[in-house]
Coordinates of C-alpha atoms in Angstrom, one line a residue:
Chain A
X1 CA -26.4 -24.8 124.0
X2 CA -24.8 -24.3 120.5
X3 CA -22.6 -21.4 119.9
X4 CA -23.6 -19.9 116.6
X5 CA -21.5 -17.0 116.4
X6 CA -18.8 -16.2 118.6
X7 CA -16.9 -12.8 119.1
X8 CA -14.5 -13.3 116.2
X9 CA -17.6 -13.8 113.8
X10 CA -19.5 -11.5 114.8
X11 CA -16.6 -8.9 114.8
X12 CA -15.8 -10.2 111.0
X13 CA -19.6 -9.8 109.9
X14 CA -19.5 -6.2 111.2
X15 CA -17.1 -5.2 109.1
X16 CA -18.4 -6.8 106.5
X17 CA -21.5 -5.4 106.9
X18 CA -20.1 -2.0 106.7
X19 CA -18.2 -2.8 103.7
X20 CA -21.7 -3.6 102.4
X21 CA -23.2 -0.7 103.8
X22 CA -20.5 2.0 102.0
X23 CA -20.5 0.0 98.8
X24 CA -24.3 0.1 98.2
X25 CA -24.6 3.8 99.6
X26 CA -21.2 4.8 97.4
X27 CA -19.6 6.6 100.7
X28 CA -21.6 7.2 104.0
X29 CA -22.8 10.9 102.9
X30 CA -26.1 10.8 103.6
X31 CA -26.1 7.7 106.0
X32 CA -27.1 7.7 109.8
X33 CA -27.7 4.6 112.0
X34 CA -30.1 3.6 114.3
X35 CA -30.2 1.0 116.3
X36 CA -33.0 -0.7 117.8
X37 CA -33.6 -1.1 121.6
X38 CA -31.9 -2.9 123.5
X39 CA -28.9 -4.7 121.8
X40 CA -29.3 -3.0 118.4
X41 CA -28.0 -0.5 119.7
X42 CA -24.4 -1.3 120.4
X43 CA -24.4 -3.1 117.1
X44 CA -25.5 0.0 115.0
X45 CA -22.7 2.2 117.4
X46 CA -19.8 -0.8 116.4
X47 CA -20.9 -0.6 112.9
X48 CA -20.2 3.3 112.8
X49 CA -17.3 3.1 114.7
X50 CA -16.2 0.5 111.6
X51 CA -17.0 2.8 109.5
X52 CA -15.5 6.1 110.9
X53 CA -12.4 3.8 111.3
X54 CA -12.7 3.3 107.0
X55 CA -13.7 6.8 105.6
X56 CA -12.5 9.3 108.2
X57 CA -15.9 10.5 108.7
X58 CA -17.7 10.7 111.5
X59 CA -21.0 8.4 111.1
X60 CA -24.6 9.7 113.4
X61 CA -26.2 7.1 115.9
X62 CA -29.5 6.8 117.1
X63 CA -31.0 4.5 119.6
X64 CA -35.0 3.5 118.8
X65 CA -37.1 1.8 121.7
X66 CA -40.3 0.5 119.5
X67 CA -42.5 -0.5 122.6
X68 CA -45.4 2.1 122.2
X69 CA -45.7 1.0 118.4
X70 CA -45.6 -2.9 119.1
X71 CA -48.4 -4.7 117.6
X72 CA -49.0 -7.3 120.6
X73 CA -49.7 -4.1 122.9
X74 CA -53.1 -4.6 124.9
X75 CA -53.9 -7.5 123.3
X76 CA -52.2 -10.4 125.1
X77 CA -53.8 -11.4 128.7
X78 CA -53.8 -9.2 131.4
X79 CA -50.1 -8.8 132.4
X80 CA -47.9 -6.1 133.1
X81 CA -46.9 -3.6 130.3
X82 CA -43.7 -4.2 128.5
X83 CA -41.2 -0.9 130.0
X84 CA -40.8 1.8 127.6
X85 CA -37.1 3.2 127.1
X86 CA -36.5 6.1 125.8
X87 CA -36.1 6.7 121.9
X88 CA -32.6 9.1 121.2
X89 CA -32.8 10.5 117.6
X90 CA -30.1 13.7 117.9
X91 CA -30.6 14.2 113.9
X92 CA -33.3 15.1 111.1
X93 CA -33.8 12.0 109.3
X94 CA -35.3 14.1 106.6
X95 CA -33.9 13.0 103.1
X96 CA -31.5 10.7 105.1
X97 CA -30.5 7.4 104.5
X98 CA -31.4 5.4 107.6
X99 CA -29.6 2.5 108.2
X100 CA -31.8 0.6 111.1
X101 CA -29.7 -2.4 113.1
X102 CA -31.8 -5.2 115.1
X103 CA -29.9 -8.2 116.9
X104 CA -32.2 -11.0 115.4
X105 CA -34.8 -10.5 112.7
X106 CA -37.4 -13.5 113.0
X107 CA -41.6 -13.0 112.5
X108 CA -40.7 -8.9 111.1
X109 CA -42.9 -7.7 114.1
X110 CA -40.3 -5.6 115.5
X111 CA -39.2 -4.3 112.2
X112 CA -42.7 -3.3 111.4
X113 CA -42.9 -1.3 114.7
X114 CA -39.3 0.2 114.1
X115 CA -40.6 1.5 110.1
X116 CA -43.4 3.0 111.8
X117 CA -41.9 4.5 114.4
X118 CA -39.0 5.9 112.4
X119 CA -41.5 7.4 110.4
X120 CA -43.1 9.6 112.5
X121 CA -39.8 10.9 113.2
X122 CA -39.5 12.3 109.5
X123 CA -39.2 11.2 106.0
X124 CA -35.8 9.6 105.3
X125 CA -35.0 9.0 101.4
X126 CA -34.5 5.1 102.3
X127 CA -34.1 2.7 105.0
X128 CA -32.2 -0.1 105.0
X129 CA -32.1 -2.9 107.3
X130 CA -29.1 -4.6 109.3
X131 CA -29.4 -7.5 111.2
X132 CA -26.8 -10.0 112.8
X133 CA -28.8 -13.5 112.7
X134 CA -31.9 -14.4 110.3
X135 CA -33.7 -17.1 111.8
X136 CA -36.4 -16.6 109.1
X137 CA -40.3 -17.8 110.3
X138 CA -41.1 -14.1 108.8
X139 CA -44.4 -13.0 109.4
X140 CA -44.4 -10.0 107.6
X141 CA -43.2 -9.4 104.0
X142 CA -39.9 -8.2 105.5
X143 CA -36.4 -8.6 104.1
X144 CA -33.1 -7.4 105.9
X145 CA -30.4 -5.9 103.6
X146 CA -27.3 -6.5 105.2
X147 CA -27.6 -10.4 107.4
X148 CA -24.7 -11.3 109.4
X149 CA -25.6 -14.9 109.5
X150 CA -28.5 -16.8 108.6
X151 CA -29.3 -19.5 111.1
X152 CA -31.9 -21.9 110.3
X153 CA -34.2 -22.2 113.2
X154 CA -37.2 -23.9 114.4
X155 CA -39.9 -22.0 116.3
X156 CA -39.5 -24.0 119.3
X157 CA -35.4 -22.7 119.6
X158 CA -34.9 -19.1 120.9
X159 CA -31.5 -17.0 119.5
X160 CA -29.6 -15.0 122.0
X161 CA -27.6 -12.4 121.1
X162 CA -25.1 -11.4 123.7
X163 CA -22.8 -8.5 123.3
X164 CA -20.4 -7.0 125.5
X165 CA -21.4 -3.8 126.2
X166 CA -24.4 -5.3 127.5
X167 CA -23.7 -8.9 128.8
X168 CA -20.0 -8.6 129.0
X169 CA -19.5 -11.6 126.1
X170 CA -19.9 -11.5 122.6
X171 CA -21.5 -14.8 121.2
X172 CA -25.0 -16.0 119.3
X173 CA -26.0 -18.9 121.2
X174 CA -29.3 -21.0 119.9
X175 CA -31.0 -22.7 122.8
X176 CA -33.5 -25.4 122.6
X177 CA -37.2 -24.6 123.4
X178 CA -39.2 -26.8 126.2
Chain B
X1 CA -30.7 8.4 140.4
X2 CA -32.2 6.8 143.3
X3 CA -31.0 3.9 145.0
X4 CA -34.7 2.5 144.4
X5 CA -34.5 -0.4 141.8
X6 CA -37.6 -0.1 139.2
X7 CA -40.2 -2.3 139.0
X8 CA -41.5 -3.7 136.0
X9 CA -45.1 -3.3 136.5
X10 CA -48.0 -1.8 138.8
X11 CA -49.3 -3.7 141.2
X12 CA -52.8 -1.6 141.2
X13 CA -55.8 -1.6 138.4
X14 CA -56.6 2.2 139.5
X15 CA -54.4 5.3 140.6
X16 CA -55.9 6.1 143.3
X17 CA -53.4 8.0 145.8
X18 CA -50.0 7.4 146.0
X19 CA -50.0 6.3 149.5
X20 CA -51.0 2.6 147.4
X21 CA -47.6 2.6 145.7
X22 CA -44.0 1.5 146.7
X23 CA -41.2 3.3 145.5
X24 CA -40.1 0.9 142.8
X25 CA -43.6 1.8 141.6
X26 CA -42.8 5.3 141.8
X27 CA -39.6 5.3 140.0
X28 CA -41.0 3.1 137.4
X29 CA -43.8 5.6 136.3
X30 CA -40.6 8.6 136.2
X31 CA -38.8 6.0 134.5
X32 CA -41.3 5.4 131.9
X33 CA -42.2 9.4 131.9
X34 CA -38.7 10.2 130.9
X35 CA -39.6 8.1 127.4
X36 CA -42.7 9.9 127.1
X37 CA -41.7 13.4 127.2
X38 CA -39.0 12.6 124.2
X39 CA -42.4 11.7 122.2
X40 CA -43.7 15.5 122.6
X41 CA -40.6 16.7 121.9
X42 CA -41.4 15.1 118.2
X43 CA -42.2 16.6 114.9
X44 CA -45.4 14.0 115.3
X45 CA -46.1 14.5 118.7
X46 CA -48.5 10.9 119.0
X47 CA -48.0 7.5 119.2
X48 CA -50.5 4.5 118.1
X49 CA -50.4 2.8 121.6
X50 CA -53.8 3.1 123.1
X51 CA -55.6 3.0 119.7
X52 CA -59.0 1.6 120.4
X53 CA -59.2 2.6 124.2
X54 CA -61.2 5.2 125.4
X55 CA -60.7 7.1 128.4
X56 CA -63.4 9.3 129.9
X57 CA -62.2 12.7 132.2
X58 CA -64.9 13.3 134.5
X59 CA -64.0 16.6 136.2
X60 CA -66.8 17.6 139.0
X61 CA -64.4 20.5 139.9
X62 CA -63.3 23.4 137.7
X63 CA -59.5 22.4 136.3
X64 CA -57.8 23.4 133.2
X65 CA -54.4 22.6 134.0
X66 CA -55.4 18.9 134.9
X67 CA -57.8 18.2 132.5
X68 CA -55.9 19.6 129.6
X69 CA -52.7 18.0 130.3
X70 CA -54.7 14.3 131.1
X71 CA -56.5 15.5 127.8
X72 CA -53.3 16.0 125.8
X73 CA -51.4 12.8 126.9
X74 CA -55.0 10.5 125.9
X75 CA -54.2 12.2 122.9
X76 CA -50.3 11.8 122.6
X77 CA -51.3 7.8 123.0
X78 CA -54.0 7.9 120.7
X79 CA -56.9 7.4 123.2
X80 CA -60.6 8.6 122.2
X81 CA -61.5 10.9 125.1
X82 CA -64.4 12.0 126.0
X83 CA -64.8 14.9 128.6
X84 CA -67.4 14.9 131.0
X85 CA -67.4 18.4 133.1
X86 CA -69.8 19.2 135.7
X87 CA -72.4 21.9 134.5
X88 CA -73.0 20.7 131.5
X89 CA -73.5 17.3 132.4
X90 CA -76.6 15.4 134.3
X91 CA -75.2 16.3 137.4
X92 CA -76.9 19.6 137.6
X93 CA -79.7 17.6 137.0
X94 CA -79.3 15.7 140.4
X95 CA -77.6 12.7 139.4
X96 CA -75.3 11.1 141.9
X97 CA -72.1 10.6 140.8
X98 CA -72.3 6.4 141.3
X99 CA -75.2 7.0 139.2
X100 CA -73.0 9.2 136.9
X101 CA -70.4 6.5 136.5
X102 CA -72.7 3.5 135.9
X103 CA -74.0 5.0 133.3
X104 CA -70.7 6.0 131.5
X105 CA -69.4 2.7 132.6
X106 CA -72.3 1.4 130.8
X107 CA -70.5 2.6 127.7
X108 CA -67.3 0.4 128.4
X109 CA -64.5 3.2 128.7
X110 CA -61.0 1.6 129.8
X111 CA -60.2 4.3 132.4
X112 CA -61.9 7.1 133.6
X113 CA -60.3 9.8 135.0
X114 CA -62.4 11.2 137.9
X115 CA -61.6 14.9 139.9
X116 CA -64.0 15.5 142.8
X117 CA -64.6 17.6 145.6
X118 CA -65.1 14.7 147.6
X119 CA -62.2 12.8 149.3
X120 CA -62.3 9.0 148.7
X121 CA -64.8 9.5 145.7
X122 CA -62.1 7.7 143.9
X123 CA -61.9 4.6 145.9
X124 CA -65.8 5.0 145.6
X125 CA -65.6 4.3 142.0
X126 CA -63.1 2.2 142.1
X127 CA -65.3 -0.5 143.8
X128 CA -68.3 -0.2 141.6
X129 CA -66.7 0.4 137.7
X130 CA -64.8 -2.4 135.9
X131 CA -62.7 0.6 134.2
X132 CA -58.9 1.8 135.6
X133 CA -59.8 4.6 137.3
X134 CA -57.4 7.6 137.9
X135 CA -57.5 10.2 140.4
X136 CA -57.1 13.8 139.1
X137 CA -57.8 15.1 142.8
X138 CA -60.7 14.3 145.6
X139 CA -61.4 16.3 148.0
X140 CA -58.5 17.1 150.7
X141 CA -57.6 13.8 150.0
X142 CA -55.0 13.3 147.2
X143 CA -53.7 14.2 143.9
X144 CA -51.2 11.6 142.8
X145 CA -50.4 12.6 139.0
X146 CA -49.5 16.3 140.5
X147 CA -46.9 14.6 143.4
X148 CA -45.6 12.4 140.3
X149 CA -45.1 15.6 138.0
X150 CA -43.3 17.5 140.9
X151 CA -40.8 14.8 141.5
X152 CA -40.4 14.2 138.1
X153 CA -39.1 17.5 137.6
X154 CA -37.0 17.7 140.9
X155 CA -35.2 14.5 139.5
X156 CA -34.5 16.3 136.3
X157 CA -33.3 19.1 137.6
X158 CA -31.4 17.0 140.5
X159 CA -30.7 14.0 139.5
X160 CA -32.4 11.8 142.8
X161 CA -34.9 12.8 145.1
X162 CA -33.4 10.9 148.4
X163 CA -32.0 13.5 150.5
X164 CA -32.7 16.7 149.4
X165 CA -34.0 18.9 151.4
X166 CA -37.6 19.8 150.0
X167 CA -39.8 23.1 151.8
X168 CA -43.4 23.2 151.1
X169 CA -45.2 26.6 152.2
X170 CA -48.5 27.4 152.4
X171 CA -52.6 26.1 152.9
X172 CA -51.3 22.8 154.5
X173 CA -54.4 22.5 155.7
X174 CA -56.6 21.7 152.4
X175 CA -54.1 20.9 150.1
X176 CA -54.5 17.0 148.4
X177 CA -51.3 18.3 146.5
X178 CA -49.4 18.3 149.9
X179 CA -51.0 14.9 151.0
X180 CA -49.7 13.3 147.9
X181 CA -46.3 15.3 147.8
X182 CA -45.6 14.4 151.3
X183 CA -46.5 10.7 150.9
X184 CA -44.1 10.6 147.7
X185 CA -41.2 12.7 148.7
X186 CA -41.2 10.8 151.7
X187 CA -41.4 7.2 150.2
X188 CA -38.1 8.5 147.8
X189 CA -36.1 9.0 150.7
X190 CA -36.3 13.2 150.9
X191 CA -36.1 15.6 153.9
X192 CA -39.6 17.3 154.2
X193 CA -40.5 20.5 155.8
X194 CA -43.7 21.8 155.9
X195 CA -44.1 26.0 157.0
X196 CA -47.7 28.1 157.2
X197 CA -49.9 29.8 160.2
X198 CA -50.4 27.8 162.3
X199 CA -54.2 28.4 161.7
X200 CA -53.8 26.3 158.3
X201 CA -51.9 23.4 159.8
X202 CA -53.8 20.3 160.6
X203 CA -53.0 18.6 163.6
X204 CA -51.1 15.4 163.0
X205 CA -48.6 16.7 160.7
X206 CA -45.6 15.4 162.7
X207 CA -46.7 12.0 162.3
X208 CA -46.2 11.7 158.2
X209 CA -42.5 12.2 158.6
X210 CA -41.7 15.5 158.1
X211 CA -40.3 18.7 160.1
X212 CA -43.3 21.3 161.1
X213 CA -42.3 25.1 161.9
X214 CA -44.7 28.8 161.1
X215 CA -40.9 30.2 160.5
X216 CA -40.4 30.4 157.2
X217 CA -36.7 31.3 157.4
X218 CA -36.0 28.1 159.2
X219 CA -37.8 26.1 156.4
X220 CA -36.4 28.0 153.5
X221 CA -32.6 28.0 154.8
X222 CA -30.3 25.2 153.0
X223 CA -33.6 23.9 150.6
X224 CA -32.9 22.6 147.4
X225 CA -36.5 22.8 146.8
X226 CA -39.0 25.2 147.4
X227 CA -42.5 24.2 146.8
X228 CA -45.4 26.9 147.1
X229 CA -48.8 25.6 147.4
X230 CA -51.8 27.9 146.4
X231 CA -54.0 29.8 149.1
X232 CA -57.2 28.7 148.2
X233 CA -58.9 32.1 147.9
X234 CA -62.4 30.1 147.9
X235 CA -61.9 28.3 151.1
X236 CA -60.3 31.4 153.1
X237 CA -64.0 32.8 154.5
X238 CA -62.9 31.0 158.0
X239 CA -60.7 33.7 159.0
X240 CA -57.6 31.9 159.0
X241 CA -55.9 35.1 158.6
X242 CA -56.2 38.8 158.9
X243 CA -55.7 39.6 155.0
X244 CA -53.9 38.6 152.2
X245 CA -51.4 41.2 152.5
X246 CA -50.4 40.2 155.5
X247 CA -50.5 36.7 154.6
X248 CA -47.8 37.9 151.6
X249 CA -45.5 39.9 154.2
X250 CA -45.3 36.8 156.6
X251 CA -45.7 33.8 154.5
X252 CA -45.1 35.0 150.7
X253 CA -41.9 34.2 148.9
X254 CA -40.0 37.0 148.3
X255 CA -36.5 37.3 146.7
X256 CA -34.9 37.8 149.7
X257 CA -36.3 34.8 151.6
X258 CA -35.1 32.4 148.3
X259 CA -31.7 33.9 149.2
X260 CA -31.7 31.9 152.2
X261 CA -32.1 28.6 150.1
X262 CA -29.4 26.5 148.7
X263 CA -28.2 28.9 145.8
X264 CA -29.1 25.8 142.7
X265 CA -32.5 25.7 144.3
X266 CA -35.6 25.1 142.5
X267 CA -38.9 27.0 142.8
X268 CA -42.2 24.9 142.0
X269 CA -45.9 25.7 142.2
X270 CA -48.8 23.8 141.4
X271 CA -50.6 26.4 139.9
X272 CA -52.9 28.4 139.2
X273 CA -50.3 30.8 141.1
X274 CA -52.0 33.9 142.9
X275 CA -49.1 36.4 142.5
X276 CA -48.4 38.6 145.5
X277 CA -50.5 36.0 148.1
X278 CA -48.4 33.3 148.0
X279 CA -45.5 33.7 145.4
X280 CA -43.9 37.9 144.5
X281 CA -44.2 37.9 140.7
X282 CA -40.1 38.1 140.9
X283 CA -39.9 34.7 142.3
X284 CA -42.3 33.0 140.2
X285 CA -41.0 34.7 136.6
X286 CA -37.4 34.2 138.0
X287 CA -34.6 32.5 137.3
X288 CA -35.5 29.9 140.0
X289 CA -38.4 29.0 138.8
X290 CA -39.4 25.2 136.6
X291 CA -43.4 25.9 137.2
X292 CA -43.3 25.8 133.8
X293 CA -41.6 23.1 133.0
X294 CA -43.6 21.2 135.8
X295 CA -46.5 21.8 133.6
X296 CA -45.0 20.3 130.4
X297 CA -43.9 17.0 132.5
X298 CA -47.1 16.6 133.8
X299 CA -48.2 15.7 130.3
X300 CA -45.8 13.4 130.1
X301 CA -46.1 11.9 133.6
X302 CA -49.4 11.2 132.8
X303 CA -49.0 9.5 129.5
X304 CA -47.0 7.3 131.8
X305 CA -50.2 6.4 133.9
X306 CA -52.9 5.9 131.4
X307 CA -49.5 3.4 130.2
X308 CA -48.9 1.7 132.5
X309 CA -52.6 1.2 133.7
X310 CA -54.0 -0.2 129.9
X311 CA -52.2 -3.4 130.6
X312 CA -53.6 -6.2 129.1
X313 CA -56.5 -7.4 127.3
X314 CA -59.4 -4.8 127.4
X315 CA -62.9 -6.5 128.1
X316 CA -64.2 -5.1 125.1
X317 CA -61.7 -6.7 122.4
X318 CA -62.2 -10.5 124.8
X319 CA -66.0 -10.5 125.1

């Protein structure tokens, strides 16, 4: 079970991430997070903190659960329903920029979902995309704009992303499929 | 919340009563309602899921409450609906209603959503039709999304269900929304007191659980919810009691009588509310009062359902 990313790396990629982040958006007027359900959530709250801890200035969070907008929805087998979670937007995202975080970006699925769900919520002037591992295999004609780390998968291998706030450890572990 | 842990799925096709669901079940579908009502409170108020499903309300009994909120959350998910009331429909033609529903099963809905003044005509469908079916109220019998809605909206305002003390006043002995609250309230872990004449109490009541008095004073003290059910006007010609105005001086909630209540205590009615029978005006306007909000929740409680029962494939998109 190879550790891809422990706590120390994925502590320096988040702060180099928001470096990114404030050098491509020249400051953080404008910019809100939001993280994707479940652990892009602490991820896009860490990244704020990052940069509240740089600029002074307080960064807005958002949590977005995509499950009502998934594309694999009533289509697989009969089997129970994936659980919705609740979707916590406290701002406008009108003529924001929207900085959306996921844990692992791998067929773009979940990305698609997250653009259209955001979308309904208003009409930001851009979104970006933050991710912590790439494992490519995209199925979609997605690209991230920030990547933590690009791992080079196969399809049989699964990525973990464990975080603290949520698994009480911080580490990327790639695990071999059956 | 409760000390109930959620479960991840419904064990049931149909929604036929909740005496068919445990309480994980229960606190999944509030679970899952919480995220729903965030999607009205949207600028876009609708969400692709059910794109492609069609759900068929079949309402042999007059509702608007009901139908409109089931009607709203098809649309919230993006269901094609299709309503089907009685009068305007082949049933005043003499149709029966299996006859009824082969026919608009013929037409492949994924759920259809039946109210009838029958009790079990649910469970009636439910053996015949290949679609989920819901129950939006048969008979005497029960009326599961209105016993969901209600302790949705306790839990928001409370936090948990288990415990509180919960009063229900009225027609106890026709009301499908007392079945189903009873049942419910009781599975989450609440105390349960039930209070009308004793003309309009069915015997057995003892037996679900819950505490039975005609004093309202001894139900109302110390509740942290007080639940009025309607006096159904229509089914009143057996003399259950002298007149309505005495029903009101004996039975009807008055300000001073929701003084003997816990003082955070929640008023909730199922509606439609006959002022001055059941409920004074000053109590159901008041400061008490979510009936309301219990309507807005039932749209999302039932957004919820139609959810959690479109699980998997639909026949339609395998054949």
């Amino acid at each position: 079970m190879p550790i891809v990313m422990d706590a120390d790396r994925i502590s320096r990629a988040l702060t180099r991430i928001a470096h990114e982040i404030l050098e491509r958006n020249h400051g953080i007027a404008g910019v809100s997070l939001v993280g994707v359900r479940s652990r892009g959530v602490p991820l896009a709250r860490r990244i704020a903190a990052i940069l509240n801890g740089v600029t002074g200035e307080e960064v807005s969070t958002g949590a977005l659960d995509i499950t009502l907008y998934r594309d694999d929805l009533m289509r697989s087998a009969i089997g129970p329903q994936p659980i919705v979670r609740k979707t916590e937007i406290p701002f406008s995202i009108d003529n924001r920029t929207i900085v959306l975080v996921d844990d692992v970006l791998y067929t773009g699925r979940t990305t698609r979902a997250a653009l259209d769900a955001l979308i309904d919520f208003g009409r930001p002037k851009a979104i970006q995309l933050v991710v912590l591992v790439d494992r490519g295999h995209r199925e979609l004609p997605i690209k991230a704009d920030y990547v933590g780390k690009n791992v080079p998968t196969s399809r049989k291998e699964s990525v973990s992303v464990h975080l603290s706030e949520l698994d009480g450890i911080d580490e990327v572990v790639v695990e071999a499929g059956e | 919340m409760d000390a109930v842990v959620a479960a991840t799925a419904l064990s049931h096709k149909n929604l036929l009563g909740i005496a068919d669901l445990s309480p994980e079940e229960i606190v999944l579908i509030l679970d899952t309602a919480e995220a729903m009502k965030e999607v009205g409170k949207r600028a876009i108020k609708k969400v692709p899921t059910l794109r492609g499903r069609t759900v068929v309300n079949l309402f042999f009994e007059p509702s608007t409450r009901t139908r409109t909120s089931f009607e709203i959350a098809e649309k919230r998910l993006s269901a094609d609906t299709l309503n089907v009331a009685i009068g305007t429909s082949s049933v005043v033609k003499g149709e029966t209603l299996v006859d009824t529903a082969l026919n608009i099963e013929a037409m492949n809905p994924s759920m259809i959503v039946l109210r009838h003044a029958s009790s079990g005509a649910c469970h009636l469908l439910s053996r015949i039709c290949k679609a989920a079916i819901i129950n939006a109220g048969d008979g005497m019998h029960e009326h599961p999304t209105q016993a969901l809605l209600d302790a949705f909206t306790i839990r928001e305002r409370k936090g948990r269900i288990a415990g509180l003390k919960v009063a229900i006043f009225g027609d106890l002995l026709h009301s499908r929304v007392l079945r189903s609250n009873i049942l419910l309230l009781r599975k989450l872990g609440a105390e349960v007191w039930v209070c009308g004449p004793a003309t309009l109490i069915p015997p057995g009541m003892d037996r679900l659980g819950v505490r039975v008095t005609t004093k309202v004073n001894e139900a109302v003290e110390g509740a942290d919810v007080v639940m009025m059910l309607r006096i159904q006007l229509e089914r009143m010609e057996g003399g259950y009691f002298p007149s309505l105005r005495e029903y009101f001086r004996t039975f009807g909630m008055t300000e001073a009588r929701v003084k003997l209540a816990r003082p955070d205590v929640i008023i909730m009615h199922p509606g439609p509310i006959n002022r001055g029978v059941e409920i004074a005006s000053e109590v159901a306007d008041g400061p008490f009062s979510v009936i309301l909000d219990q309507v807005a929740n039932g749209v999302a409680v039932r957004m919820a359902v139609l959810y959690l029962l479109a699980g998997g494939a639909d026949d339609e998109t395998v054949a």
